[in-house]
Amino acid sequence: MLNDVDALMTDELNDIRIVGTLTIILLLGISVAGMEWEAKAQIVLLVILLAAIVNYFIGSFMPTEAKEPKGFFGYHSAILFENLGPDFRKDETFFSVFAIFFPAATGILAGANISGDLSDPQSAIPKGTLLAILITGITYVAVAISAGSCVVRDATGDHNDTVSDTVNCTDAACTLGYDFSICKEGGCQYGLMNDFQMMSLVSGFGPLISAGIFSATLSSALASLVSAPKVFQALCKDNIYPGLGVFAKGYGKNNEPLRGYVLTFCIGLAFILIAELNIIAPIISNFFLASYALINFSVFHASLANSPGWRPSFKYYNMWVSLAGAILCCVVMFVINWWAALVTLLIVLALYIYVSYKKPDVNWGSSTQALIYNQALTHCLSLTGVEDHIKNFRPQCLVLAGYPNARPALVQLVHSFTKNVGLMVCGHIRTVSRRPNFKELSQDRARCQRWLNKKRIKAFYTTVFAENLRHGTQFLLQAVGLGRLKPNTLVMGFKNNWSDGDMRDVEIYINTIHDAFDLQFGVVILRLQDGLDISHIQGQDELLSSHEKPPIGNKDVVVSVSLAKDSDSDSCPSKTTSNQSSPLILRETKSPLSLTDQRLLETSQQFKKKQGKGTIDVWWLFDDGGLTLLIPFLLTNRSKWGDCRIRVFIGGKINRIDHDRRA
């Protein structure tokens, strides 16, 4: 435009950079001023834009002779039919033009992006978005048809290029008295194909069209400059990607993302300094198409998951339309520019893989969670319809570990042979004489599950209140599990103080094993020379906070324990006291650990280490169905146990040695 009135400051490209930079600084000022100013600015821009559109359509009915050499003749069917077919030039194709035009349709998410600032987003966003698409769609199509019916593709702008008798031409301009055939050789400045200011020529008042172009551009830029930082701020608050936390901070009563505005300003400025709109447009189109594809797919995915929380209120919503939209966006991305689409998809994929790997502590109630639940439920139900088969047998262990961090050796050993192969449930029996504290129970459950996840132990934690170990184990053996995902093996610690402990507790322990056999469970008992329980050692436990440590000296219900023998009572699932349901007995002492405790701590970590080239000795005293051999085999499949060999000892009569060996 500056070039047309001979008002260039330097040259065309640098003028774009200067004007663009000044404009984006102005827009940044409006954005920083707050949403009220942005809304007022948008209304002013909308009025100018509507006036420009009306001005164009009025002008299209007012052709003048002065405009005819530049190609504007008013509405004629001959011009419309000539312009109906495509005429791509200079290596342009349908999709290269589509890529340049597409950013004109990218304001669709403006409402959704500022949903936090709308009084009734649920009603306003669908209505506003659909009306925006409808009105802009009709306007764009009407302008295209109108211009294609009024203006020829090429014109010289010269009054002398009228039709003479010697010229034989058949195009629309000839029927209207002008010969623009010289344009076929190139070099013409007017007509639809050459003049970017054609709407100004057609309109009643040219400068108003220029104001409309400014209005449309600034409106779109302002919407993006305001909405993008708000979405980005929400992302930064979740602290998903490292280093982005600085952009989460908001300012003022509306929590304006000023740092986000500055970042968006810098990105916008970088693109403005390129100064080639037709180069920038396909890149922008690619990222817009990628975001639309992801939005469409996420909507489809939410529907696929059948989550009760996903309730689209739009009457004509259909999940398959969303899927088609997502596929279409991806296809168009590659058609416009395959390498840019590939780069965009790689960036999106890298961001997704990072989030999947890091598993940030945020919960959006995502459709993925809902779909995983659906699939898990479906698979569980389908498993129940299939009979067990010996080939598919796997140890599914109920581990009486109490608090998982109280007996790490037991938990880690079982995890070694259930990881990726079988179910593992850490059972915790809480013995209480008074009314159980269920609030504390749910807090413990959450903490223990977090501890297991932190240690990357693939296991569930469940807890019950019971009178004693036997009753608690009976509850767990009968109730834990879902369909086929049900434990079939009970794992517990060896009762080290069986010879000098309370005989009633020994009887409870023995009967617990019998109960497991009665319920057709396999039984695994782990015995370590130094014991399993490390809960009494101060500082070993990052799971429980200091206020949960009970006073010292309380008597244990399941097994009577004096302080000197805390480490021996490996049978009890927890050190729950008789007069309160506090989790663990922890000694309040700042003195260094005794040699016994040091050895116990080292022993408790022995299954986390590489086991070296030892042997796993199996005493196969009778045919137990194979569990005795299966567990050592599963252990040797782990990298930590990979160098170990299995050595099997069998008992029997001398004359049956070969038979037993073969068996």
PDB file of N, CA, C and O in Angstrom, residues 189-242:
ATOM      1  N   GLN A 189      -0.322  -5.666 -14.024  1.00  0.00           N
ATOM      2  CA  GLN A 189      -0.387  -5.369 -12.592  1.00  0.00           C
ATOM      3  C   GLN A 189      -1.803  -5.452 -12.037  1.00  0.00           C
ATOM      4  O   GLN A 189      -1.988  -5.393 -10.826  1.00  0.00           O
ATOM      5  N   TYR A 190      -2.807  -5.575 -12.919  1.00  0.00           N
ATOM      6  CA  TYR A 190      -4.193  -5.525 -12.439  1.00  0.00           C
ATOM      7  C   TYR A 190      -4.923  -6.826 -12.764  1.00  0.00           C
ATOM      8  O   TYR A 190      -4.423  -7.672 -13.491  1.00  0.00           O
ATOM      9  N   GLY A 191      -6.137  -6.927 -12.197  1.00  0.00           N
ATOM     10  CA  GLY A 191      -6.915  -8.155 -12.349  1.00  0.00           C
ATOM     11  C   GLY A 191      -6.788  -9.018 -11.092  1.00  0.00           C
ATOM     12  O   GLY A 191      -5.916  -8.807 -10.248  1.00  0.00           O
ATOM     13  N   LEU A 192      -7.669  -9.991 -10.984  1.00  0.00           N
ATOM     14  CA  LEU A 192      -7.714 -10.830  -9.775  1.00  0.00           C
ATOM     15  C   LEU A 192      -6.393 -11.542  -9.493  1.00  0.00           C
ATOM     16  O   LEU A 192      -6.036 -11.775  -8.348  1.00  0.00           O
ATOM     17  N   MET A 193      -5.667 -11.925 -10.555  1.00  0.00           N
ATOM     18  CA  MET A 193      -4.444 -12.713 -10.360  1.00  0.00           C
ATOM     19  C   MET A 193      -3.250 -11.867  -9.931  1.00  0.00           C
ATOM     20  O   MET A 193      -2.267 -12.404  -9.432  1.00  0.00           O
ATOM     21  N   ASN A 194      -3.328 -10.575 -10.127  1.00  0.00           N
ATOM     22  CA  ASN A 194      -2.133  -9.747  -9.944  1.00  0.00           C
ATOM     23  C   ASN A 194      -2.253  -8.680  -8.853  1.00  0.00           C
ATOM     24  O   ASN A 194      -1.260  -8.321  -8.228  1.00  0.00           O
ATOM     25  N   ASP A 195      -3.473  -8.175  -8.629  1.00  0.00           N
ATOM     26  CA  ASP A 195      -3.631  -7.026  -7.744  1.00  0.00           C
ATOM     27  C   ASP A 195      -4.187  -7.468  -6.384  1.00  0.00           C
ATOM     28  O   ASP A 195      -5.342  -7.865  -6.277  1.00  0.00           O
ATOM     29  N   PHE A 196      -3.345  -7.377  -5.347  1.00  0.00           N
ATOM     30  CA  PHE A 196      -3.789  -7.785  -4.014  1.00  0.00           C
ATOM     31  C   PHE A 196      -4.748  -6.769  -3.389  1.00  0.00           C
ATOM     32  O   PHE A 196      -5.370  -7.048  -2.375  1.00  0.00           O
ATOM     33  N   GLN A 197      -4.833  -5.583  -3.975  1.00  0.00           N
ATOM     34  CA  GLN A 197      -5.744  -4.546  -3.449  1.00  0.00           C
ATOM     35  C   GLN A 197      -7.030  -4.471  -4.285  1.00  0.00           C
ATOM     36  O   GLN A 197      -7.674  -3.421  -4.366  1.00  0.00           O
ATOM     37  N   MET A 198      -7.421  -5.599  -4.867  1.00  0.00           N
ATOM     38  CA  MET A 198      -8.581  -5.612  -5.758  1.00  0.00           C
ATOM     39  C   MET A 198      -9.872  -5.188  -5.048  1.00  0.00           C
ATOM     40  O   MET A 198     -10.726  -4.517  -5.624  1.00  0.00           O
ATOM     41  N   MET A 199     -10.022  -5.567  -3.760  1.00  0.00           N
ATOM     42  CA  MET A 199     -11.253  -5.206  -3.042  1.00  0.00           C
ATOM     43  C   MET A 199     -11.393  -3.691  -2.904  1.00  0.00           C
ATOM     44  O   MET A 199     -12.497  -3.156  -2.903  1.00  0.00           O
ATOM     45  N   SER A 200     -10.266  -3.003  -2.770  1.00  0.00           N
ATOM     46  CA  SER A 200     -10.298  -1.526  -2.697  1.00  0.00           C
ATOM     47  C   SER A 200     -10.823  -0.946  -4.010  1.00  0.00           C
ATOM     48  O   SER A 200     -11.579   0.032  -4.011  1.00  0.00           O
ATOM     49  N   LEU A 201     -10.415  -1.557  -5.131  1.00  0.00           N
ATOM     50  CA  LEU A 201     -10.847  -1.088  -6.454  1.00  0.00           C
ATOM     51  C   LEU A 201     -12.362  -1.256  -6.608  1.00  0.00           C
ATOM     52  O   LEU A 201     -13.048  -0.364  -7.096  1.00  0.00           O
ATOM     53  N   VAL A 202     -12.873  -2.405  -6.178  1.00  0.00           N
ATOM     54  CA  VAL A 202     -14.297  -2.709  -6.360  1.00  0.00           C
ATOM     55  C   VAL A 202     -15.167  -1.870  -5.429  1.00  0.00           C
ATOM     56  O   VAL A 202     -16.265  -1.447  -5.791  1.00  0.00           O
ATOM     57  N   SER A 203     -14.711  -1.609  -4.216  1.00  0.00           N
ATOM     58  CA  SER A 203     -15.557  -0.990  -3.188  1.00  0.00           C
ATOM     59  C   SER A 203     -15.944   0.445  -3.537  1.00  0.00           C
ATOM     60  O   SER A 203     -15.342   1.084  -4.403  1.00  0.00           O
ATOM     61  N   GLY A 204     -16.969   0.938  -2.800  1.00  0.00           N
ATOM     62  CA  GLY A 204     -17.422   2.309  -3.012  1.00  0.00           C
ATOM     63  C   GLY A 204     -16.398   3.323  -2.530  1.00  0.00           C
ATOM     64  O   GLY A 204     -16.190   4.355  -3.159  1.00  0.00           O
ATOM     65  N   PHE A 205     -15.750   3.021  -1.388  1.00  0.00           N
ATOM     66  CA  PHE A 205     -14.762   3.951  -0.813  1.00  0.00           C
ATOM     67  C   PHE A 205     -13.512   3.145  -0.449  1.00  0.00           C
ATOM     68  O   PHE A 205     -13.480   2.433   0.560  1.00  0.00           O
ATOM     69  N   GLY A 206     -12.487   3.240  -1.291  1.00  0.00           N
ATOM     70  CA  GLY A 206     -11.278   2.410  -1.191  1.00  0.00           C
ATOM     71  C   GLY A 206     -10.597   2.406   0.174  1.00  0.00           C
ATOM     72  O   GLY A 206     -10.289   1.339   0.706  1.00  0.00           O
ATOM     73  N   PRO A 207     -10.351   3.586   0.790  1.00  0.00           N
ATOM     74  CA  PRO A 207      -9.633   3.608   2.080  1.00  0.00           C
ATOM     75  C   PRO A 207     -10.328   2.787   3.178  1.00  0.00           C
ATOM     76  O   PRO A 207      -9.674   2.285   4.086  1.00  0.00           O
ATOM     77  N   LEU A 208     -11.673   2.641   3.092  1.00  0.00           N
ATOM     78  CA  LEU A 208     -12.383   1.869   4.112  1.00  0.00           C
ATOM     79  C   LEU A 208     -12.010   0.384   4.047  1.00  0.00           C
ATOM     80  O   LEU A 208     -11.976  -0.302   5.069  1.00  0.00           O
ATOM     81  N   ILE A 209     -11.705  -0.091   2.843  1.00  0.00           N
ATOM     82  CA  ILE A 209     -11.255  -1.486   2.694  1.00  0.00           C
ATOM     83  C   ILE A 209      -9.894  -1.664   3.371  1.00  0.00           C
ATOM     84  O   ILE A 209      -9.647  -2.654   4.062  1.00  0.00           O
ATOM     85  N   SER A 210      -9.014  -0.672   3.184  1.00  0.00           N
ATOM     86  CA  SER A 210      -7.706  -0.728   3.856  1.00  0.00           C
ATOM     87  C   SER A 210      -7.899  -0.760   5.371  1.00  0.00           C
ATOM     88  O   SER A 210      -7.237  -1.528   6.081  1.00  0.00           O
ATOM     89  N   ALA A 211      -8.841   0.039   5.872  1.00  0.00           N
ATOM     90  CA  ALA A 211      -9.141   0.040   7.310  1.00  0.00           C
ATOM     91  C   ALA A 211      -9.677  -1.331   7.732  1.00  0.00           C
ATOM     92  O   ALA A 211      -9.347  -1.838   8.809  1.00  0.00           O
ATOM     93  N   GLY A 212     -10.490  -1.950   6.879  1.00  0.00           N
ATOM     94  CA  GLY A 212     -11.033  -3.283   7.165  1.00  0.00           C
ATOM     95  C   GLY A 212      -9.946  -4.341   7.233  1.00  0.00           C
ATOM     96  O   GLY A 212      -9.986  -5.239   8.084  1.00  0.00           O
ATOM     97  N   ILE A 213      -8.963  -4.228   6.321  1.00  0.00           N
ATOM     98  CA  ILE A 213      -7.832  -5.181   6.323  1.00  0.00           C
ATOM     99  C   ILE A 213      -7.044  -5.028   7.626  1.00  0.00           C
ATOM    100  O   ILE A 213      -6.703  -6.018   8.285  1.00  0.00           O
ATOM    101  N   PHE A 214      -6.799  -3.766   8.012  1.00  0.00           N
ATOM    102  CA  PHE A 214      -6.131  -3.512   9.293  1.00  0.00           C
ATOM    103  C   PHE A 214      -6.942  -4.121  10.443  1.00  0.00           C
ATOM    104  O   PHE A 214      -6.400  -4.782  11.335  1.00  0.00           O
ATOM    105  N   SER A 215      -8.247  -3.896  10.391  1.00  0.00           N
ATOM    106  CA  SER A 215      -9.129  -4.359  11.459  1.00  0.00           C
ATOM    107  C   SER A 215      -9.096  -5.887  11.583  1.00  0.00           C
ATOM    108  O   SER A 215      -8.942  -6.430  12.680  1.00  0.00           O
ATOM    109  N   ALA A 216      -9.227  -6.583  10.444  1.00  0.00           N
ATOM    110  CA  ALA A 216      -9.236  -8.057  10.456  1.00  0.00           C
ATOM    111  C   ALA A 216      -7.912  -8.601  10.976  1.00  0.00           C
ATOM    112  O   ALA A 216      -7.871  -9.530  11.800  1.00  0.00           O
ATOM    113  N   THR A 217      -6.830  -7.983  10.496  1.00  0.00           N
ATOM    114  CA  THR A 217      -5.498  -8.442  10.898  1.00  0.00           C
ATOM    115  C   THR A 217      -5.263  -8.229  12.389  1.00  0.00           C
ATOM    116  O   THR A 217      -4.837  -9.138  13.104  1.00  0.00           O
ATOM    117  N   LEU A 218      -5.555  -6.997  12.856  1.00  0.00           N
ATOM    118  CA  LEU A 218      -5.310  -6.663  14.261  1.00  0.00           C
ATOM    119  C   LEU A 218      -6.223  -7.470  15.185  1.00  0.00           C
ATOM    120  O   LEU A 218      -5.799  -7.899  16.257  1.00  0.00           O
ATOM    121  N   SER A 219      -7.467  -7.696  14.764  1.00  0.00           N
ATOM    122  CA  SER A 219      -8.415  -8.472  15.569  1.00  0.00           C
ATOM    123  C   SER A 219      -7.901  -9.895  15.773  1.00  0.00           C
ATOM    124  O   SER A 219      -7.879 -10.415  16.890  1.00  0.00           O
ATOM    125  N   SER A 220      -7.463 -10.503  14.672  1.00  0.00           N
ATOM    126  CA  SER A 220      -6.950 -11.883  14.737  1.00  0.00           C
ATOM    127  C   SER A 220      -5.671 -11.944  15.573  1.00  0.00           C
ATOM    128  O   SER A 220      -5.512 -12.823  16.425  1.00  0.00           O
ATOM    129  N   ALA A 221      -4.787 -10.982  15.339  1.00  0.00           N
ATOM    130  CA  ALA A 221      -3.513 -10.957  16.072  1.00  0.00           C
ATOM    131  C   ALA A 221      -3.749 -10.729  17.564  1.00  0.00           C
ATOM    132  O   ALA A 221      -3.121 -11.366  18.417  1.00  0.00           O
ATOM    133  N   LEU A 222      -4.692  -9.832  17.870  1.00  0.00           N
ATOM    134  CA  LEU A 222      -4.990  -9.516  19.270  1.00  0.00           C
ATOM    135  C   LEU A 222      -5.584 -10.724  19.986  1.00  0.00           C
ATOM    136  O   LEU A 222      -5.218 -11.026  21.130  1.00  0.00           O
ATOM    137  N   ALA A 223      -6.478 -11.444  19.301  1.00  0.00           N
ATOM    138  CA  ALA A 223      -7.088 -12.651  19.894  1.00  0.00           C
ATOM    139  C   ALA A 223      -6.017 -13.694  20.210  1.00  0.00           C
ATOM    140  O   ALA A 223      -6.024 -14.316  21.275  1.00  0.00           O
ATOM    141  N   SER A 224      -5.072 -13.851  19.269  1.00  0.00           N
ATOM    142  CA  SER A 224      -3.991 -14.832  19.481  1.00  0.00           C
ATOM    143  C   SER A 224      -3.049 -14.384  20.589  1.00  0.00           C
ATOM    144  O   SER A 224      -2.615 -15.184  21.417  1.00  0.00           O
ATOM    145  N   LEU A 225      -2.753 -13.099  20.598  1.00  0.00           N
ATOM    146  CA  LEU A 225      -1.806 -12.559  21.585  1.00  0.00           C
ATOM    147  C   LEU A 225      -2.373 -12.645  23.001  1.00  0.00           C
ATOM    148  O   LEU A 225      -1.634 -12.797  23.967  1.00  0.00           O
ATOM    149  N   VAL A 226      -3.704 -12.586  23.125  1.00  0.00           N
ATOM    150  CA  VAL A 226      -4.339 -12.662  24.443  1.00  0.00           C
ATOM    151  C   VAL A 226      -4.566 -14.121  24.855  1.00  0.00           C
ATOM    152  O   VAL A 226      -4.318 -14.497  25.995  1.00  0.00           O
ATOM    153  N   SER A 227      -5.032 -14.944  23.913  1.00  0.00           N
ATOM    154  CA  SER A 227      -5.451 -16.306  24.282  1.00  0.00           C
ATOM    155  C   SER A 227      -4.280 -17.270  24.443  1.00  0.00           C
ATOM    156  O   SER A 227      -4.269 -18.074  25.382  1.00  0.00           O
ATOM    157  N   ALA A 228      -3.300 -17.192  23.570  1.00  0.00           N
ATOM    158  CA  ALA A 228      -2.177 -18.151  23.641  1.00  0.00           C
ATOM    159  C   ALA A 228      -1.459 -18.116  25.001  1.00  0.00           C
ATOM    160  O   ALA A 228      -1.226 -19.168  25.594  1.00  0.00           O
ATOM    161  N   PRO A 229      -1.120 -16.930  25.542  1.00  0.00           N
ATOM    162  CA  PRO A 229      -0.448 -16.912  26.853  1.00  0.00           C
ATOM    163  C   PRO A 229      -1.303 -17.506  27.972  1.00  0.00           C
ATOM    164  O   PRO A 229      -0.775 -18.090  28.911  1.00  0.00           O
ATOM    165  N   LYS A 230      -2.638 -17.383  27.867  1.00  0.00           N
ATOM    166  CA  LYS A 230      -3.510 -17.928  28.917  1.00  0.00           C
ATOM    167  C   LYS A 230      -3.479 -19.458  28.903  1.00  0.00           C
ATOM    168  O   LYS A 230      -3.428 -20.102  29.946  1.00  0.00           O
ATOM    169  N   VAL A 231      -3.528 -20.028  27.705  1.00  0.00           N
ATOM    170  CA  VAL A 231      -3.431 -21.491  27.581  1.00  0.00           C
ATOM    171  C   VAL A 231      -2.059 -21.953  28.067  1.00  0.00           C
ATOM    172  O   VAL A 231      -1.922 -22.939  28.793  1.00  0.00           O
ATOM    173  N   PHE A 232      -1.030 -21.205  27.665  1.00  0.00           N
ATOM    174  CA  PHE A 232       0.354 -21.544  28.042  1.00  0.00           C
ATOM    175  C   PHE A 232       0.541 -21.446  29.554  1.00  0.00           C
ATOM    176  O   PHE A 232       1.209 -22.283  30.163  1.00  0.00           O
ATOM    177  N   GLN A 233      -0.087 -20.438  30.165  1.00  0.00           N
ATOM    178  CA  GLN A 233       0.003 -20.267  31.622  1.00  0.00           C
ATOM    179  C   GLN A 233      -0.596 -21.473  32.345  1.00  0.00           C
ATOM    180  O   GLN A 233      -0.030 -21.974  33.324  1.00  0.00           O
ATOM    181  N   ALA A 234      -1.741 -21.953  31.840  1.00  0.00           N
ATOM    182  CA  ALA A 234      -2.385 -23.128  32.444  1.00  0.00           C
ATOM    183  C   ALA A 234      -1.480 -24.355  32.344  1.00  0.00           C
ATOM    184  O   ALA A 234      -1.365 -25.148  33.282  1.00  0.00           O
ATOM    185  N   LEU A 235      -0.808 -24.488  31.212  1.00  0.00           N
ATOM    186  CA  LEU A 235       0.132 -25.607  31.012  1.00  0.00           C
ATOM    187  C   LEU A 235       1.310 -25.499  31.985  1.00  0.00           C
ATOM    188  O   LEU A 235       1.723 -26.493  32.589  1.00  0.00           O
ATOM    189  N   CYS A 236       1.815 -24.275  32.142  1.00  0.00           N
ATOM    190  CA  CYS A 236       2.978 -24.061  33.025  1.00  0.00           C
ATOM    191  C   CYS A 236       2.631 -24.304  34.495  1.00  0.00           C
ATOM    192  O   CYS A 236       3.480 -24.755  35.265  1.00  0.00           O
ATOM    193  N   LYS A 237       1.381 -24.018  34.878  1.00  0.00           N
ATOM    194  CA  LYS A 237       0.966 -24.240  36.270  1.00  0.00           C
ATOM    195  C   LYS A 237       1.040 -25.715  36.632  1.00  0.00           C
ATOM    196  O   LYS A 237       1.287 -26.067  37.783  1.00  0.00           O
ATOM    197  N   ASP A 238       0.795 -26.583  35.649  1.00  0.00           N
ATOM    198  CA  ASP A 238       0.870 -28.030  35.904  1.00  0.00           C
ATOM    199  C   ASP A 238       2.312 -28.519  36.010  1.00  0.00           C
ATOM    200  O   ASP A 238       2.548 -29.668  36.381  1.00  0.00           O
ATOM    201  N   ASN A 239       3.259 -27.638  35.647  1.00  0.00           N
ATOM    202  CA  ASN A 239       4.694 -27.950  35.783  1.00  0.00           C
ATOM    203  C   ASN A 239       5.049 -29.269  35.081  1.00  0.00           C
ATOM    204  O   ASN A 239       5.723 -30.136  35.627  1.00  0.00           O
ATOM    205  N   ILE A 240       4.584 -29.395  33.846  1.00  0.00           N
ATOM    206  CA  ILE A 240       4.793 -30.639  33.094  1.00  0.00           C
ATOM    207  C   ILE A 240       6.197 -30.666  32.488  1.00  0.00           C
ATOM    208  O   ILE A 240       6.879 -31.681  32.533  1.00  0.00           O
ATOM    209  N   TYR A 241       6.599 -29.539  31.917  1.00  0.00           N
ATOM    210  CA  TYR A 241       7.913 -29.472  31.271  1.00  0.00           C
ATOM    211  C   TYR A 241       8.859 -28.613  32.109  1.00  0.00           C
ATOM    212  O   TYR A 241       8.456 -27.575  32.626  1.00  0.00           O
ATOM    213  N   PRO A 242      10.112 -29.044  32.247  1.00  0.00           N
ATOM    214  CA  PRO A 242      11.047 -28.304  33.111  1.00  0.00           C
ATOM    215  C   PRO A 242      11.351 -26.915  32.560  1.00  0.00           C
ATOM    216  O   PRO A 242      11.423 -26.723  31.343  1.00  0.00           O
TER     217      PRO A 242
END
